[in-house]
Amino acid sequence: MSGQLSAQSVLDGAFRNGAIAGAALGRGLGFAGRHGWAFTKVSYRFSRRAVRLLVGSGEGLGLTTGRLRLAGIAFTCVYLAIVGRLAYYAIAPDMDTIERVAKTSAAVQRPDIVDRNGTVLATDVKVSSLYAEPRNIIDVDEAVDLLGQALPEVDKKELRAKLSTKKGFVWIKREITPREQVAIFRRGIPGVGFVQENKRVYPNGAEVAHILGFADIDNKGIAGIEKFFDTSGMTAAAGAEAAKGGRMPPIHMALDLKVQHAVRDELIAGMKKFKAIAASAAIADVDTGEIVALVSLPDYDPNSPADAQKPDAMNRINTGVFEMGSTMKALTIAMGLDSGKMSLQSRFDARSNLRYGRFTIHDFHPTRRVLSIPEVFIHSSNIGTARIALSMGVDAHKAFLKKMGQLDRLQTELPESARPLVPYRWGELNTITISFGHGLAIAPIQSVMAVSALVNGGWLMKPTFLQRNMQEARAVSTKVIKDQTSTQMRYLMRLNAEKGSAKKADIPGYQVGGKTGTAEKVIGGRYSKTKNLTAFTAVFPMDKPRYMLLAVLDEPKALPETHGFATSGWNVVPVGGKMVERVAPLLGVQPDYDAPPAQALLGGIPTGSVQE
């Protein structure tokens, strides 16, 4: 057969070469192990069938060597084109799905959050997430095995179930580490890929947890100021800027991170020392309503959002409701003074217990004498305070507390809030007990708002967690008490630090004033004799008030150094004093060691007698 070759031998050689080339192409496109050689088997079988179909045995056809070679080349080219297209369909990602996921992830870009000094509190970082296209997975078992090697913590049974579907897209693991990404990439698994997403990170961990809240794995705000940004449109604005290739300027909080750290540090120490089950504190600017610090313990790390689901990790300042004890006496006395029906010289009989029906009201430290209003305040007389409230009447009492924002839910930028527990039927007995802090449960942030108004000249303003100047604050404020009443309350609070229950917070140079409160907790529908909530509302400096501090300890225990007492003057007051001592310099409050006594704050307003 000179000049001629067997058609079968020529075409076999051509298709065998094409099959080998196809296998090489398959391996080049990422088919590892037996998948690359699968192309060889398919190629060879295809070539044999094609020969039989097109040329039979090839004998007697008279095909010349050149024509046979030309036919072989043609078959090889057609084969490679088919194999290449099949390989493309096998491993090419579903770009519509992938692009849609990528665009969605990129759009959820949140604005940076910084404190009032520009320190970063929350920001976005780029991370990779791993996905799969099950309908493009060639060998599910091998894919599960290879992914399991790179991601040992992945549930293989669940992964196999995901990859065995015919879906075009499934998540395998969100927010993988760079090391995990490299390990997966090196294994060359067809049908899996990576997409970049935005992940929210909180550099300060639990430090600012209850203000910031957190974002979920899709970068959507779930709690705190993060959720407010979503509902207010700020996150959408940041996403729009990102889509245009820009970046939204950071949002400044009212918070001062240095002050926050100091408050949290002292609160942790106080909670540990007095063996309290929980604690909370907040500092507000009395002129702007800005919340400069807010801590609630136990807290959580917003980088691990699952911790936020623990029941005791609640924001006690905004969402807890508590009977605030004798701190409410400041409001009762302010009500009486502001009415004009009484003055600092007015006197109230506390020589014996006050009986109302079958109930008896007594003083924790009875003086058994007639008390002036300053004495009612510094001795924290339940009897004297109750008589002040009764002299005003039930309706006037309710109206004043409502005006001071104590009977309605207080809503701030934080979505978390709580409705006060107000008596359904409010009679004289309710007025008596509420006057000294029992029978009305409020969120502590309501106390922050009201006490700030008592000392800032009488301006009631809703607290804010965002920066606000004094002019902006006054535009949204309401005048609730007279200037003279505010002056008198500053005097009483300073006097209490000099001579009353707030002595342990009288930090030299800072003219601290305040009111203490101890409330028996309600356990099983009854007031407990052993479990208390202690609170301290402090203001500094009292000559020109700038900041208000609220500190609360939940179930503090008596210690030998407290002589068996677990009331506020022995625990939360010294804790609050340490806070003032640390934060006052950070807030720019200059000490004045030559400040005059409380009496000088009155500016000539007559006062009643004061006996310790």
PDB file of C-alpha atoms in Angstrom, residues 314-553:
ATOM      1  CA  MET A 314     -28.723  44.025  77.999  1.00  0.00           C
ATOM      2  CA  ASN A 315     -28.238  47.798  77.870  1.00  0.00           C
ATOM      3  CA  ARG A 316     -29.398  48.601  81.413  1.00  0.00           C
ATOM      4  CA  ILE A 317     -29.270  52.361  80.908  1.00  0.00           C
ATOM      5  CA  ASN A 318     -31.720  52.385  77.984  1.00  0.00           C
ATOM      6  CA  THR A 319     -33.734  49.196  78.253  1.00  0.00           C
ATOM      7  CA  GLY A 320     -33.756  48.320  81.938  1.00  0.00           C
ATOM      8  CA  VAL A 321     -36.530  49.731  84.128  1.00  0.00           C
ATOM      9  CA  PHE A 322     -35.835  50.147  87.811  1.00  0.00           C
ATOM     10  CA  GLU A 323     -37.197  51.854  90.869  1.00  0.00           C
ATOM     11  CA  MET A 324     -34.524  54.497  91.385  1.00  0.00           C
ATOM     12  CA  GLY A 325     -34.957  54.970  95.126  1.00  0.00           C
ATOM     13  CA  SER A 326     -34.132  58.259  96.779  1.00  0.00           C
ATOM     14  CA  THR A 327     -32.672  59.828  93.639  1.00  0.00           C
ATOM     15  CA  MET A 328     -36.341  60.605  92.864  1.00  0.00           C
ATOM     16  CA  LYS A 329     -36.457  62.883  95.914  1.00  0.00           C
ATOM     17  CA  ALA A 330     -34.607  65.526  93.916  1.00  0.00           C
ATOM     18  CA  LEU A 331     -37.585  65.713  91.534  1.00  0.00           C
ATOM     19  CA  THR A 332     -40.113  65.819  94.360  1.00  0.00           C
ATOM     20  CA  ILE A 333     -38.344  68.686  96.112  1.00  0.00           C
ATOM     21  CA  ALA A 334     -37.809  70.540  92.822  1.00  0.00           C
ATOM     22  CA  MET A 335     -41.566  70.240  92.205  1.00  0.00           C
ATOM     23  CA  GLY A 336     -42.334  71.840  95.565  1.00  0.00           C
ATOM     24  CA  LEU A 337     -39.814  74.665  95.173  1.00  0.00           C
ATOM     25  CA  ASP A 338     -40.826  75.424  91.589  1.00  0.00           C
ATOM     26  CA  SER A 339     -44.499  75.662  92.536  1.00  0.00           C
ATOM     27  CA  GLY A 340     -43.868  78.717  94.690  1.00  0.00           C
ATOM     28  CA  LYS A 341     -45.869  77.117  97.494  1.00  0.00           C
ATOM     29  CA  MET A 342     -42.732  76.425  99.527  1.00  0.00           C
ATOM     30  CA  SER A 343     -39.157  77.603  99.918  1.00  0.00           C
ATOM     31  CA  LEU A 344     -35.894  76.294 101.309  1.00  0.00           C
ATOM     32  CA  GLN A 345     -37.085  77.571 104.679  1.00  0.00           C
ATOM     33  CA  SER A 346     -40.273  75.475 104.627  1.00  0.00           C
ATOM     34  CA  ARG A 347     -40.376  72.826 107.358  1.00  0.00           C
ATOM     35  CA  PHE A 348     -41.904  69.363 107.503  1.00  0.00           C
ATOM     36  CA  ASP A 349     -42.649  67.186 110.485  1.00  0.00           C
ATOM     37  CA  ALA A 350     -40.538  64.022 110.636  1.00  0.00           C
ATOM     38  CA  ARG A 351     -40.816  63.463 114.399  1.00  0.00           C
ATOM     39  CA  SER A 352     -42.756  60.252 113.931  1.00  0.00           C
ATOM     40  CA  ASN A 353     -43.611  57.796 111.192  1.00  0.00           C
ATOM     41  CA  LEU A 354     -46.190  58.737 108.587  1.00  0.00           C
ATOM     42  CA  ARG A 355     -49.185  56.415 108.623  1.00  0.00           C
ATOM     43  CA  TYR A 356     -51.440  56.025 105.613  1.00  0.00           C
ATOM     44  CA  GLY A 357     -54.184  53.444 106.127  1.00  0.00           C
ATOM     45  CA  ARG A 358     -52.486  50.198 106.985  1.00  0.00           C
ATOM     46  CA  PHE A 359     -49.120  51.409 105.638  1.00  0.00           C
ATOM     47  CA  THR A 360     -46.381  53.083 107.665  1.00  0.00           C
ATOM     48  CA  ILE A 361     -43.693  55.300 106.127  1.00  0.00           C
ATOM     49  CA  HIS A 362     -40.474  55.616 108.097  1.00  0.00           C
ATOM     50  CA  ASP A 363     -36.969  57.003 107.626  1.00  0.00           C
ATOM     51  CA  PHE A 364     -33.921  54.751 107.252  1.00  0.00           C
ATOM     52  CA  HIS A 365     -31.956  57.097 109.539  1.00  0.00           C
ATOM     53  CA  PRO A 366     -34.694  58.836 111.540  1.00  0.00           C
ATOM     54  CA  THR A 367     -33.969  62.319 112.943  1.00  0.00           C
ATOM     55  CA  ARG A 368     -37.261  62.488 114.839  1.00  0.00           C
ATOM     56  CA  ARG A 369     -37.606  66.223 114.440  1.00  0.00           C
ATOM     57  CA  VAL A 370     -39.029  68.908 112.189  1.00  0.00           C
ATOM     58  CA  LEU A 371     -36.846  69.279 109.069  1.00  0.00           C
ATOM     59  CA  SER A 372     -36.194  72.136 106.675  1.00  0.00           C
ATOM     60  CA  ILE A 373     -36.108  71.283 102.965  1.00  0.00           C
ATOM     61  CA  PRO A 374     -32.270  71.177 102.925  1.00  0.00           C
ATOM     62  CA  GLU A 375     -32.413  68.777 105.878  1.00  0.00           C
ATOM     63  CA  VAL A 376     -35.044  66.632 104.158  1.00  0.00           C
ATOM     64  CA  PHE A 377     -32.630  66.398 101.234  1.00  0.00           C
ATOM     65  CA  ILE A 378     -29.355  65.628 103.024  1.00  0.00           C
ATOM     66  CA  HIS A 379     -30.966  63.217 105.506  1.00  0.00           C
ATOM     67  CA  SER A 380     -32.937  61.627 102.657  1.00  0.00           C
ATOM     68  CA  SER A 381     -36.129  61.705 104.708  1.00  0.00           C
ATOM     69  CA  ASN A 382     -38.923  59.577 103.259  1.00  0.00           C
ATOM     70  CA  ILE A 383     -41.375  61.193 105.662  1.00  0.00           C
ATOM     71  CA  GLY A 384     -40.418  64.754 104.749  1.00  0.00           C
ATOM     72  CA  THR A 385     -40.440  64.009 101.022  1.00  0.00           C
ATOM     73  CA  ALA A 386     -43.834  62.304 101.239  1.00  0.00           C
ATOM     74  CA  ARG A 387     -45.277  65.336 103.039  1.00  0.00           C
ATOM     75  CA  ILE A 388     -43.946  67.614 100.284  1.00  0.00           C
ATOM     76  CA  ALA A 389     -45.652  65.470  97.619  1.00  0.00           C
ATOM     77  CA  LEU A 390     -48.920  65.286  99.560  1.00  0.00           C
ATOM     78  CA  SER A 391     -48.974  69.041  99.975  1.00  0.00           C
ATOM     79  CA  MET A 392     -48.751  69.383  96.185  1.00  0.00           C
ATOM     80  CA  GLY A 393     -51.483  66.804  95.465  1.00  0.00           C
ATOM     81  CA  VAL A 394     -51.713  63.748  93.229  1.00  0.00           C
ATOM     82  CA  ASP A 395     -52.546  65.595  90.014  1.00  0.00           C
ATOM     83  CA  ALA A 396     -49.747  68.128  90.408  1.00  0.00           C
ATOM     84  CA  HIS A 397     -47.305  65.335  91.187  1.00  0.00           C
ATOM     85  CA  LYS A 398     -48.251  63.338  88.085  1.00  0.00           C
ATOM     86  CA  ALA A 399     -48.168  66.447  85.918  1.00  0.00           C
ATOM     87  CA  PHE A 400     -44.685  67.403  87.108  1.00  0.00           C
ATOM     88  CA  LEU A 401     -43.233  63.933  86.550  1.00  0.00           C
ATOM     89  CA  LYS A 402     -44.779  63.810  83.093  1.00  0.00           C
ATOM     90  CA  LYS A 403     -43.309  67.224  82.296  1.00  0.00           C
ATOM     91  CA  MET A 404     -39.915  65.912  83.407  1.00  0.00           C
ATOM     92  CA  GLY A 405     -40.176  62.942  81.010  1.00  0.00           C
ATOM     93  CA  GLN A 406     -40.559  60.251  83.676  1.00  0.00           C
ATOM     94  CA  LEU A 407     -43.889  58.729  82.641  1.00  0.00           C
ATOM     95  CA  ASP A 408     -43.308  58.117  78.919  1.00  0.00           C
ATOM     96  CA  ARG A 409     -40.910  55.983  76.914  1.00  0.00           C
ATOM     97  CA  LEU A 410     -37.729  57.912  76.147  1.00  0.00           C
ATOM     98  CA  GLN A 411     -36.484  57.181  72.639  1.00  0.00           C
ATOM     99  CA  THR A 412     -33.020  58.197  71.472  1.00  0.00           C
ATOM    100  CA  GLU A 413     -31.010  57.243  68.399  1.00  0.00           C
ATOM    101  CA  LEU A 414     -30.543  53.812  69.928  1.00  0.00           C
ATOM    102  CA  PRO A 415     -33.509  51.642  68.882  1.00  0.00           C
ATOM    103  CA  GLU A 416     -33.481  49.933  72.282  1.00  0.00           C
ATOM    104  CA  SER A 417     -35.756  51.639  74.788  1.00  0.00           C
ATOM    105  CA  ALA A 418     -38.167  50.744  77.573  1.00  0.00           C
ATOM    106  CA  ARG A 419     -41.550  52.010  78.694  1.00  0.00           C
ATOM    107  CA  PRO A 420     -41.746  53.056  82.372  1.00  0.00           C
ATOM    108  CA  LEU A 421     -43.883  50.962  84.689  1.00  0.00           C
ATOM    109  CA  VAL A 422     -46.511  53.441  85.866  1.00  0.00           C
ATOM    110  CA  PRO A 423     -49.338  52.628  88.297  1.00  0.00           C
ATOM    111  CA  TYR A 424     -52.627  52.005  86.498  1.00  0.00           C
ATOM    112  CA  ARG A 425     -54.548  53.676  89.305  1.00  0.00           C
ATOM    113  CA  TRP A 426     -52.578  56.518  90.872  1.00  0.00           C
ATOM    114  CA  GLY A 427     -53.824  57.623  94.266  1.00  0.00           C
ATOM    115  CA  GLU A 428     -52.344  59.325  97.310  1.00  0.00           C
ATOM    116  CA  LEU A 429     -50.491  56.222  98.428  1.00  0.00           C
ATOM    117  CA  ASN A 430     -48.802  56.044  95.009  1.00  0.00           C
ATOM    118  CA  THR A 431     -47.795  59.685  95.282  1.00  0.00           C
ATOM    119  CA  ILE A 432     -46.322  59.021  98.737  1.00  0.00           C
ATOM    120  CA  THR A 433     -44.161  56.066  97.652  1.00  0.00           C
ATOM    121  CA  ILE A 434     -43.216  57.468  94.238  1.00  0.00           C
ATOM    122  CA  SER A 435     -42.062  60.689  95.908  1.00  0.00           C
ATOM    123  CA  PHE A 436     -39.134  58.780  97.444  1.00  0.00           C
ATOM    124  CA  GLY A 437     -38.534  56.379  94.534  1.00  0.00           C
ATOM    125  CA  HIS A 438     -40.764  53.325  95.016  1.00  0.00           C
ATOM    126  CA  GLY A 439     -43.748  52.360  92.886  1.00  0.00           C
ATOM    127  CA  LEU A 440     -42.479  53.867  89.606  1.00  0.00           C
ATOM    128  CA  ALA A 441     -39.878  52.057  87.501  1.00  0.00           C
ATOM    129  CA  ILE A 442     -38.055  54.059  84.839  1.00  0.00           C
ATOM    130  CA  ALA A 443     -35.124  53.593  82.478  1.00  0.00           C
ATOM    131  CA  PRO A 444     -31.997  55.134  84.052  1.00  0.00           C
ATOM    132  CA  ILE A 445     -31.482  57.334  81.005  1.00  0.00           C
ATOM    133  CA  GLN A 446     -34.721  59.114  81.979  1.00  0.00           C
ATOM    134  CA  SER A 447     -33.086  59.996  85.281  1.00  0.00           C
ATOM    135  CA  VAL A 448     -30.041  61.313  83.396  1.00  0.00           C
ATOM    136  CA  MET A 449     -32.305  63.610  81.367  1.00  0.00           C
ATOM    137  CA  ALA A 450     -34.334  64.882  84.333  1.00  0.00           C
ATOM    138  CA  VAL A 451     -31.428  65.550  86.709  1.00  0.00           C
ATOM    139  CA  SER A 452     -29.557  67.374  83.952  1.00  0.00           C
ATOM    140  CA  ALA A 453     -32.561  69.697  83.605  1.00  0.00           C
ATOM    141  CA  LEU A 454     -32.569  70.351  87.368  1.00  0.00           C
ATOM    142  CA  VAL A 455     -29.063  71.870  87.246  1.00  0.00           C
ATOM    143  CA  ASN A 456     -28.686  73.408  83.755  1.00  0.00           C
ATOM    144  CA  GLY A 457     -31.152  76.220  84.297  1.00  0.00           C
ATOM    145  CA  GLY A 458     -34.277  74.146  83.790  1.00  0.00           C
ATOM    146  CA  TRP A 459     -33.887  73.018  80.159  1.00  0.00           C
ATOM    147  CA  LEU A 460     -35.173  69.500  79.447  1.00  0.00           C
ATOM    148  CA  MET A 461     -33.661  67.925  76.331  1.00  0.00           C
ATOM    149  CA  LYS A 462     -33.692  64.428  74.916  1.00  0.00           C
ATOM    150  CA  PRO A 463     -30.253  62.814  75.291  1.00  0.00           C
ATOM    151  CA  THR A 464     -28.304  62.199  72.103  1.00  0.00           C
ATOM    152  CA  PHE A 465     -25.479  59.860  71.147  1.00  0.00           C
ATOM    153  CA  LEU A 466     -24.429  62.071  68.225  1.00  0.00           C
ATOM    154  CA  GLN A 467     -22.510  65.314  68.498  1.00  0.00           C
ATOM    155  CA  ARG A 468     -24.634  68.413  69.149  1.00  0.00           C
ATOM    156  CA  ASN A 469     -23.716  71.941  70.205  1.00  0.00           C
ATOM    157  CA  MET A 470     -25.523  74.037  72.806  1.00  0.00           C
ATOM    158  CA  GLN A 471     -27.409  76.102  70.240  1.00  0.00           C
ATOM    159  CA  GLU A 472     -28.748  72.967  68.546  1.00  0.00           C
ATOM    160  CA  ALA A 473     -29.683  71.526  71.935  1.00  0.00           C
ATOM    161  CA  ARG A 474     -31.634  74.605  73.007  1.00  0.00           C
ATOM    162  CA  ALA A 475     -33.602  74.464  69.756  1.00  0.00           C
ATOM    163  CA  VAL A 476     -35.050  71.099  70.810  1.00  0.00           C
ATOM    164  CA  SER A 477     -35.307  71.826  74.561  1.00  0.00           C
ATOM    165  CA  THR A 478     -38.225  72.725  76.795  1.00  0.00           C
ATOM    166  CA  LYS A 479     -38.047  75.012  79.831  1.00  0.00           C
ATOM    167  CA  VAL A 480     -39.440  72.934  82.701  1.00  0.00           C
ATOM    168  CA  ILE A 481     -38.379  74.727  85.888  1.00  0.00           C
ATOM    169  CA  LYS A 482     -37.439  78.290  86.832  1.00  0.00           C
ATOM    170  CA  ASP A 483     -33.864  79.525  86.962  1.00  0.00           C
ATOM    171  CA  GLN A 484     -34.169  80.057  90.728  1.00  0.00           C
ATOM    172  CA  THR A 485     -35.355  76.483  91.244  1.00  0.00           C
ATOM    173  CA  SER A 486     -32.337  75.221  89.304  1.00  0.00           C
ATOM    174  CA  THR A 487     -30.039  77.346  91.476  1.00  0.00           C
ATOM    175  CA  GLN A 488     -31.636  75.940  94.630  1.00  0.00           C
ATOM    176  CA  MET A 489     -31.229  72.361  93.378  1.00  0.00           C
ATOM    177  CA  ARG A 490     -27.531  72.957  92.670  1.00  0.00           C
ATOM    178  CA  TYR A 491     -27.165  74.168  96.233  1.00  0.00           C
ATOM    179  CA  LEU A 492     -28.983  71.138  97.694  1.00  0.00           C
ATOM    180  CA  MET A 493     -26.944  68.665  95.667  1.00  0.00           C
ATOM    181  CA  ARG A 494     -23.668  70.308  96.611  1.00  0.00           C
ATOM    182  CA  LEU A 495     -24.752  70.453 100.252  1.00  0.00           C
ATOM    183  CA  ASN A 496     -25.429  66.704 100.137  1.00  0.00           C
ATOM    184  CA  ALA A 497     -21.812  66.070  99.123  1.00  0.00           C
ATOM    185  CA  GLU A 498     -20.570  68.322 101.895  1.00  0.00           C
ATOM    186  CA  LYS A 499     -22.783  67.081 104.725  1.00  0.00           C
ATOM    187  CA  GLY A 500     -25.061  64.293 103.516  1.00  0.00           C
ATOM    188  CA  SER A 501     -25.043  60.825 101.983  1.00  0.00           C
ATOM    189  CA  ALA A 502     -22.786  61.804  99.045  1.00  0.00           C
ATOM    190  CA  LYS A 503     -19.759  62.669 101.202  1.00  0.00           C
ATOM    191  CA  LYS A 504     -17.685  59.798  99.808  1.00  0.00           C
ATOM    192  CA  ALA A 505     -17.869  61.378  96.339  1.00  0.00           C
ATOM    193  CA  ASP A 506     -16.720  64.841  97.432  1.00  0.00           C
ATOM    194  CA  ILE A 507     -13.540  64.879  95.339  1.00  0.00           C
ATOM    195  CA  PRO A 508     -11.429  67.935  96.263  1.00  0.00           C
ATOM    196  CA  GLY A 509     -11.381  70.643  93.604  1.00  0.00           C
ATOM    197  CA  TYR A 510     -14.322  69.437  91.517  1.00  0.00           C
ATOM    198  CA  GLN A 511     -17.323  70.620  93.594  1.00  0.00           C
ATOM    199  CA  VAL A 512     -19.275  67.433  93.173  1.00  0.00           C
ATOM    200  CA  GLY A 513     -22.940  67.435  94.116  1.00  0.00           C
ATOM    201  CA  GLY A 514     -25.466  64.644  93.964  1.00  0.00           C
ATOM    202  CA  LYS A 515     -28.257  62.526  95.333  1.00  0.00           C
ATOM    203  CA  THR A 516     -28.051  58.924  96.436  1.00  0.00           C
ATOM    204  CA  GLY A 517     -30.709  56.251  96.186  1.00  0.00           C
ATOM    205  CA  THR A 518     -31.259  52.740  97.519  1.00  0.00           C
ATOM    206  CA  ALA A 519     -34.258  50.753  96.314  1.00  0.00           C
ATOM    207  CA  GLU A 520     -35.339  47.340  97.502  1.00  0.00           C
ATOM    208  CA  LYS A 521     -35.720  45.044  94.502  1.00  0.00           C
ATOM    209  CA  VAL A 522     -39.020  43.382  93.754  1.00  0.00           C
ATOM    210  CA  ILE A 523     -38.524  39.609  93.877  1.00  0.00           C
ATOM    211  CA  GLY A 524     -41.532  37.381  93.239  1.00  0.00           C
ATOM    212  CA  GLY A 525     -43.933  40.297  93.626  1.00  0.00           C
ATOM    213  CA  ARG A 526     -42.530  41.363  97.012  1.00  0.00           C
ATOM    214  CA  TYR A 527     -39.885  43.845  98.091  1.00  0.00           C
ATOM    215  CA  SER A 528     -36.739  42.019  99.141  1.00  0.00           C
ATOM    216  CA  LYS A 529     -35.065  42.980 102.429  1.00  0.00           C
ATOM    217  CA  THR A 530     -31.684  41.721 101.269  1.00  0.00           C
ATOM    218  CA  LYS A 531     -31.400  42.660  97.573  1.00  0.00           C
ATOM    219  CA  ASN A 532     -31.005  46.321  96.673  1.00  0.00           C
ATOM    220  CA  LEU A 533     -30.388  48.502  93.658  1.00  0.00           C
ATOM    221  CA  THR A 534     -28.129  51.414  94.602  1.00  0.00           C
ATOM    222  CA  ALA A 535     -27.859  54.546  92.489  1.00  0.00           C
ATOM    223  CA  PHE A 536     -25.961  57.834  92.538  1.00  0.00           C
ATOM    224  CA  THR A 537     -26.761  60.896  90.435  1.00  0.00           C
ATOM    225  CA  ALA A 538     -23.813  63.310  90.539  1.00  0.00           C
ATOM    226  CA  VAL A 539     -23.131  66.654  88.893  1.00  0.00           C
ATOM    227  CA  PHE A 540     -19.813  68.520  88.593  1.00  0.00           C
ATOM    228  CA  PRO A 541     -18.701  71.236  89.029  1.00  0.00           C
ATOM    229  CA  MET A 542     -21.730  72.593  90.896  1.00  0.00           C
ATOM    230  CA  ASP A 543     -20.872  76.297  90.508  1.00  0.00           C
ATOM    231  CA  LYS A 544     -21.112  75.947  86.712  1.00  0.00           C
ATOM    232  CA  PRO A 545     -22.531  72.480  86.024  1.00  0.00           C
ATOM    233  CA  ARG A 546     -21.116  70.777  82.950  1.00  0.00           C
ATOM    234  CA  TYR A 547     -21.506  67.028  83.401  1.00  0.00           C
ATOM    235  CA  MET A 548     -23.977  64.684  85.016  1.00  0.00           C
ATOM    236  CA  LEU A 549     -22.987  61.172  86.124  1.00  0.00           C
ATOM    237  CA  LEU A 550     -25.325  58.316  86.904  1.00  0.00           C
ATOM    238  CA  ALA A 551     -23.891  55.131  88.428  1.00  0.00           C
ATOM    239  CA  VAL A 552     -25.889  52.049  89.429  1.00  0.00           C
ATOM    240  CA  LEU A 553     -24.960  48.799  91.199  1.00  0.00           C
TER     241      LEU A 553
END
